[in-house]
Coordinates of C-alpha atoms in Angstrom, one line a residue:
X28 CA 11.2 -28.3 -202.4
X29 CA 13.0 -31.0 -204.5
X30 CA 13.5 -34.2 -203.2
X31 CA 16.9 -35.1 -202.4
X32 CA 17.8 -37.8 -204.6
X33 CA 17.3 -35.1 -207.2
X34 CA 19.5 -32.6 -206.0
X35 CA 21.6 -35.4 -205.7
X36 CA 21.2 -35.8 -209.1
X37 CA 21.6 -32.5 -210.3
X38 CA 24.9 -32.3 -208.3
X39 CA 26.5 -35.1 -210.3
X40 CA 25.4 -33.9 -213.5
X41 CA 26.8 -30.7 -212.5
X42 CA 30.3 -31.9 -211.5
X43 CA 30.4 -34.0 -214.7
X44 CA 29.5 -31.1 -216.9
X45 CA 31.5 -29.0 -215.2
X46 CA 34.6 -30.7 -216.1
X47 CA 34.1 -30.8 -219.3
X48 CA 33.2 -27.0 -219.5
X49 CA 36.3 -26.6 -217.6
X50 CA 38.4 -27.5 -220.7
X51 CA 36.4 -26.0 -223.1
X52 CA 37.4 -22.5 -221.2
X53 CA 40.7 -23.7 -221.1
X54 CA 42.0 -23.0 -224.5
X55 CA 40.6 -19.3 -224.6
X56 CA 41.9 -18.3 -221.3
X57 CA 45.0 -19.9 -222.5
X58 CA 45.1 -17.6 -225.5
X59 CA 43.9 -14.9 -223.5
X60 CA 46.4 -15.1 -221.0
X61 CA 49.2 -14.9 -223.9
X62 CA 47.8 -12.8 -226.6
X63 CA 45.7 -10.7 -224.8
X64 CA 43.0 -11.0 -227.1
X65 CA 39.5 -11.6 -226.8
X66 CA 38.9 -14.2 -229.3
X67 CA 35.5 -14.6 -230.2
X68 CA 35.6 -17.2 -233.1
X69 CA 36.8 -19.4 -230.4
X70 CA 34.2 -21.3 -230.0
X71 CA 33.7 -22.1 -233.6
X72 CA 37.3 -24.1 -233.3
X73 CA 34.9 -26.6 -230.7
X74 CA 32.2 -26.4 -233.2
X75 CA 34.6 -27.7 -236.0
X76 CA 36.3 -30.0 -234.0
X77 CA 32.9 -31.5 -233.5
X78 CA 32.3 -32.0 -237.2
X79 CA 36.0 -33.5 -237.2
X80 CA 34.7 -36.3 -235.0
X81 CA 31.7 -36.5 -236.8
X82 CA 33.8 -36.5 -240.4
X83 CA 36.3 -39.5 -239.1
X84 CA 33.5 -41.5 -237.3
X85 CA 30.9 -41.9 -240.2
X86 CA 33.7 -41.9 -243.1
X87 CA 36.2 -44.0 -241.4
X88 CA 34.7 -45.4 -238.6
X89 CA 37.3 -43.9 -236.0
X90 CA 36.2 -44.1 -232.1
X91 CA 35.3 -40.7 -231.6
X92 CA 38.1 -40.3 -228.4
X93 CA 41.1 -42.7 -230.7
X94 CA 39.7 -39.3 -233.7
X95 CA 41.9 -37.1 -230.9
X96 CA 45.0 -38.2 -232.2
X97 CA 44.0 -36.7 -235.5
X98 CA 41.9 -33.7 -234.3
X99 CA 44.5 -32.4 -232.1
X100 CA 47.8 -32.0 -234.2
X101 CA 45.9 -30.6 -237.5
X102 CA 43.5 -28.1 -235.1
X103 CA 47.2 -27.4 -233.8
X104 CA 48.5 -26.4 -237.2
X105 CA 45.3 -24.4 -238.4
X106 CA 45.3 -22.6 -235.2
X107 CA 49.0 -21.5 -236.3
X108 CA 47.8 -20.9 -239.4
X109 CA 45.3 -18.1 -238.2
X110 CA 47.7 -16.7 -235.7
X111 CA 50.2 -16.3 -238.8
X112 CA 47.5 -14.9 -241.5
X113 CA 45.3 -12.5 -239.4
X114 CA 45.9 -12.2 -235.4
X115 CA 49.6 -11.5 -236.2
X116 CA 48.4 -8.3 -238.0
X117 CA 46.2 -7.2 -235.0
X118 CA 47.8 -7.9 -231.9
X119 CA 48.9 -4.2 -231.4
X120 CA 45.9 -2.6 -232.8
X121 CA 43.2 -1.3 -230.5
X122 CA 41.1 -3.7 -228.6
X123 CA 37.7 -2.9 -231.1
X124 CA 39.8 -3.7 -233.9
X125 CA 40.7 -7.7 -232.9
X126 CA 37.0 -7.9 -231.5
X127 CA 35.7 -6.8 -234.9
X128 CA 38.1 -9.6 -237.0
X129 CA 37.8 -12.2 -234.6
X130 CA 33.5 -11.8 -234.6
X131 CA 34.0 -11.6 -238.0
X132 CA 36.0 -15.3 -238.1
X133 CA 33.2 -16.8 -235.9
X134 CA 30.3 -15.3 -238.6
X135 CA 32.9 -16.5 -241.6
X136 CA 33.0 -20.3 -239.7
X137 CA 30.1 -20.6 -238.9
X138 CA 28.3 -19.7 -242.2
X139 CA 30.9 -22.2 -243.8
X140 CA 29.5 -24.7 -241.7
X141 CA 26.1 -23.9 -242.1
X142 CA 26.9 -24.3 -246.0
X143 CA 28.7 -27.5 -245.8
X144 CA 26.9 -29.6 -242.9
X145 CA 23.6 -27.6 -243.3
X146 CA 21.4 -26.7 -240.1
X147 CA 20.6 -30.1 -239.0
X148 CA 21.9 -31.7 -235.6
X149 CA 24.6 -34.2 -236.9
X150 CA 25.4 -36.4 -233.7
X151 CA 27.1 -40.3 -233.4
X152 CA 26.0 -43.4 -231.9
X153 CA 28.1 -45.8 -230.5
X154 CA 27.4 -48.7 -228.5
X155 CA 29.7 -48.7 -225.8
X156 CA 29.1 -44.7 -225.2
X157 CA 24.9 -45.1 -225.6
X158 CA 24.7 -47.2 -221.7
X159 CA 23.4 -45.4 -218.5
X160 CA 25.6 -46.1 -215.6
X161 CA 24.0 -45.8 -212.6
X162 CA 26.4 -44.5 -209.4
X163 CA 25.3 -44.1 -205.9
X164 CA 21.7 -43.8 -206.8
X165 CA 22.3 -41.2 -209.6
X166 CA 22.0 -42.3 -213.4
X167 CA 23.9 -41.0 -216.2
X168 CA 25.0 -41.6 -219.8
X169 CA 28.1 -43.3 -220.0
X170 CA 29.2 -40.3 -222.9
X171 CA 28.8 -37.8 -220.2
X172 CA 31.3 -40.2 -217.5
X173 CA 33.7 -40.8 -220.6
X174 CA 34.1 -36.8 -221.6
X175 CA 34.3 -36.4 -217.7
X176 CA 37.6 -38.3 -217.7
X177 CA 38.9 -37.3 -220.9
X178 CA 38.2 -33.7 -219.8
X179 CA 40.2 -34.2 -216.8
X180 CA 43.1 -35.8 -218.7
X181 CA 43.8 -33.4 -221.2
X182 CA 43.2 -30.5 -218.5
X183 CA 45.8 -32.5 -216.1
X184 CA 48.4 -32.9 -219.4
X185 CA 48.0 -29.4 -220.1
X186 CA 48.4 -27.8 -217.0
X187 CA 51.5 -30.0 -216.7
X188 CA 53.0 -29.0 -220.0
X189 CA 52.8 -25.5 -218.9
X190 CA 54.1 -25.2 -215.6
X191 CA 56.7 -28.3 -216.4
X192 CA 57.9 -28.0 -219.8
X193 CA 60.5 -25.5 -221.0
X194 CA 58.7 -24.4 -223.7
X195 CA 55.8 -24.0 -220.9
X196 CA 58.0 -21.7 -219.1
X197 CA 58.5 -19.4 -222.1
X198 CA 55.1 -19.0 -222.5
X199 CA 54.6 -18.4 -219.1
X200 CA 57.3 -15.9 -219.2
X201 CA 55.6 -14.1 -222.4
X202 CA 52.0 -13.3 -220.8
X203 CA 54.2 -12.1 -218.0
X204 CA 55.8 -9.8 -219.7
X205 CA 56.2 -10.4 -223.2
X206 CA 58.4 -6.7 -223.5
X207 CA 60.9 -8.7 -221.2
X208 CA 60.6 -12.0 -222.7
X209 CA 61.6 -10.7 -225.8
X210 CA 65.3 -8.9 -224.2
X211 CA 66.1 -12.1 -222.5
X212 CA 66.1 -13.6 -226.1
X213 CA 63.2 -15.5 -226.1
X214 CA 61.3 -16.3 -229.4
X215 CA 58.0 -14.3 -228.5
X216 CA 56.5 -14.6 -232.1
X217 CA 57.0 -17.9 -232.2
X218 CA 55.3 -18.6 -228.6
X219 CA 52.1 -16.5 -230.0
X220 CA 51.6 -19.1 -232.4
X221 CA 52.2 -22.0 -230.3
X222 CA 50.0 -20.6 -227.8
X223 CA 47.1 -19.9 -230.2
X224 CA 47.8 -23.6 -232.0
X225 CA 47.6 -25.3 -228.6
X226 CA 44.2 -22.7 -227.3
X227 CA 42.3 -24.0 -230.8
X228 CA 43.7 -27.6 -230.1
X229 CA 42.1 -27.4 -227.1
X230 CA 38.6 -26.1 -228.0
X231 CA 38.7 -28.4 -230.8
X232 CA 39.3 -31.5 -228.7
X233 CA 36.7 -30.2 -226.3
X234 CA 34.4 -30.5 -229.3
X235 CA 35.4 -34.4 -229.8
X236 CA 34.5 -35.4 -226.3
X237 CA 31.5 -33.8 -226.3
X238 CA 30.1 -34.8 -230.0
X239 CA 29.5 -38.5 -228.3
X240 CA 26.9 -36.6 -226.0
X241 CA 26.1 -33.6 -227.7
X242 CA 25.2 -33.2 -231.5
X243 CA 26.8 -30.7 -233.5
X244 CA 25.3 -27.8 -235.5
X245 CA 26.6 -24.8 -236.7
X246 CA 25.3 -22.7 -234.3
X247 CA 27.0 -24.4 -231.3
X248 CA 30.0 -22.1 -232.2
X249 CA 28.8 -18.9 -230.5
X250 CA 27.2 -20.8 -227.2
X251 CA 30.7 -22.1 -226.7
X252 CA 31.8 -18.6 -227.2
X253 CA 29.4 -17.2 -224.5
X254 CA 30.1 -20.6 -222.0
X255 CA 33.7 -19.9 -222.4
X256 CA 33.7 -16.2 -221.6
X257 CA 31.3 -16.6 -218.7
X258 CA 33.9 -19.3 -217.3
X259 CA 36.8 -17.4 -217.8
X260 CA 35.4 -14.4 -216.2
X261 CA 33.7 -15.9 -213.2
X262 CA 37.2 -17.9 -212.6
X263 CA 39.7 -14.8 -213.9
X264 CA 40.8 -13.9 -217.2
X265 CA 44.4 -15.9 -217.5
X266 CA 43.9 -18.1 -214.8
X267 CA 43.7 -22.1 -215.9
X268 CA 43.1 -22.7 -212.4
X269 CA 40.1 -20.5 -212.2
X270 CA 39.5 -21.8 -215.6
X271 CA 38.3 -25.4 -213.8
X272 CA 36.9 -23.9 -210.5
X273 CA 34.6 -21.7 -212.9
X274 CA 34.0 -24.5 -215.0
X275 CA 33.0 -26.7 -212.3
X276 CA 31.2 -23.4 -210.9
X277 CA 28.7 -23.0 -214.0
X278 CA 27.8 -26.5 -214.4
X279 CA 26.7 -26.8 -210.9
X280 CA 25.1 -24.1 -210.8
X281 CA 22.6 -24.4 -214.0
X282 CA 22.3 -27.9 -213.1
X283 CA 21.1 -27.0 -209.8
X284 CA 19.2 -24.0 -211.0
X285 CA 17.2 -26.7 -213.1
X286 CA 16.0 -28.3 -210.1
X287 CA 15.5 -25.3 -207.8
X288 CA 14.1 -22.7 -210.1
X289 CA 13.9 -23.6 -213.8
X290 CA 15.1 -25.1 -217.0
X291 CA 14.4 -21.8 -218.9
X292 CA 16.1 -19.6 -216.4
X293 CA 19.0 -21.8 -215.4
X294 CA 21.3 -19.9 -217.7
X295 CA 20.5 -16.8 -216.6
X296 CA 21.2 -17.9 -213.1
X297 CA 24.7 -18.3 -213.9
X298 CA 25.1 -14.7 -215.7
X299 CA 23.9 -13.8 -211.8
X300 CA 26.0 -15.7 -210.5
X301 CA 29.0 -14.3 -212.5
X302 CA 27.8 -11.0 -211.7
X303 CA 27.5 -11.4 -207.7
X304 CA 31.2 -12.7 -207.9
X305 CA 32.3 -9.6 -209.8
X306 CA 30.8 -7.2 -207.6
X307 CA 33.0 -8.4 -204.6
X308 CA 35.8 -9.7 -207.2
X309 CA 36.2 -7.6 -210.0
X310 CA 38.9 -10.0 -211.5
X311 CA 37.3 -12.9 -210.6
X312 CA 38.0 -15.5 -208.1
X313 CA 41.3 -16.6 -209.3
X314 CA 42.0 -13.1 -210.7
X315 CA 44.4 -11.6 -208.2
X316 CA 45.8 -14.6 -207.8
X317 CA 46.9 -15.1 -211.7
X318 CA 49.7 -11.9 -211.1
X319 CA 51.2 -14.0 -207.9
X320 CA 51.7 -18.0 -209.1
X321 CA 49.3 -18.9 -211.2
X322 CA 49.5 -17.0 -214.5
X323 CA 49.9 -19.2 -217.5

């Protein structure tokens, strides 16, 4: 049996990380709710948006969180940019046929990547982020606090624009019922492309937090991918609210399947996890939910 100031620990590394997964499932449920696509190059817009970071700290010298203000408006455009070019052309087809282009983005992304950055871990140092803070007899680094908060603040200004703003309200009215959105003279083409802009925005800013803590490689594309599905599924596909309770959900529990059963197997307690959930919830815990008040 662990002692306790190690499941103590493992519970504050697992709220911490779980915030931060939290938004990285936000964008794709976000898209998900809206387009009702499964978009598995996804996670290669957190992988890039990574490198971004990486790009405007060693060229430039930007602070990795002040490189936001940069990553987030042009990941915004190039996320438009995609919608327009090639999930414009899909969105009615059948379900295999946007997995097939979308898997084929991530294997296009990624191999661009691997061409351009190569297959080494390209990570940042920086003074104020390298310090290990030490909080009710926990210890943590101080990249891990700071992604925390900026996690929180960009889930908090998101959730906000969309259950605030007008144009919020239109895209909430769309993954309603798009079919109805589009009668009451709303511009439903136009709120795809916001909606998948503002999804890679998202991912990609998820990648800047993180690059502080976490070193990028090409290959982090498809475990963001995977991390982002499992949330989404264990919280409900659409929901942003079960997008942070299943976020929060996965980090605490391979955190504390580190200290309870292993390191190796941590991951695959949280695929058991998911699964227990979906046996007694088949749309996961927010799923029901997302058709009442909750539906982005």
């Amino acid at each position: 049996m662990p002692d306790l100031p190690v499941v103590w620990q493992a519970l504050v590394s697992g709220i911490l990380m779980g915030g931060i997964y939290a938004l990285v499932a936000a964008g794709f449920t976000l898209i998900f709710g809206v387009l009702k696509i499964m978009n598995f190059a996804y996670g290669e817009f957190v992988m890039l948006g990574m490198y971004a970071t990486f790009l405007a700290y060693t060229l430039g010298g930007v602070d990795p969180y002040l490189s936001l203000a940069l990553v987030l408006p042009a990941f915004f455009l190039l996320g438009i940019v995609v919608q327009r070019l090639l999930i414009d052309r899909i969105l009615d087809a059948p379900d295999d046929m946007q997995m097939i282009l979308t898997f084929g983005l991530l294997i296009l992304i990624s191999n661009l990547a691997l061409f351009f950055f190569t297959s080494d871990l390209q990570g940042i140092r920086v003074g104020y982020l390298d310090r290990i803070i030490t909080f009710g007899g926990t210890f943590f680094r101080s990249s891990l606090l700071y992604a925390f908060v900026w996690a929180l603040g960009l889930l908090a200004a998101t959730y906000l624009f969309i259950r605030r703003s007008r144009l919020g309200r239109a895209v909430r009215a769309t993954a309603d019922d798009r079919f109805a959105a589009r009668v009451v003279g709303l511009p439903v083409r136009a709120v795809f492309w916001i909606t998948f802009g503002l999804g890679s925005a998202i991912g990609a800013a998820s990648g800047s937090i993180l690059l502080p803590y976490l070193p990028a490689s090409p290959d982090r594309g498809f475990e963001f991918t995977l991390l982002a599905i499992i949330v989404v599924v264990l919280g409900g596909m659409g929901s942003f609210v079960g997008a942070l309770v299943g976020g929060l959900a996965i980090g605490l529990t391979r955190s504390l399947g580190q200290v309870f059963i292993s390191a190796v197997l941590s991951d695959a307690l949280s695929l058991f996890v998911v699964l227990v959930i979906l046996l007694v919830r088949p749309a996961g815990l927010f799923g029901a939910k997302v058709a009442r008040d909750v539906a982005i």
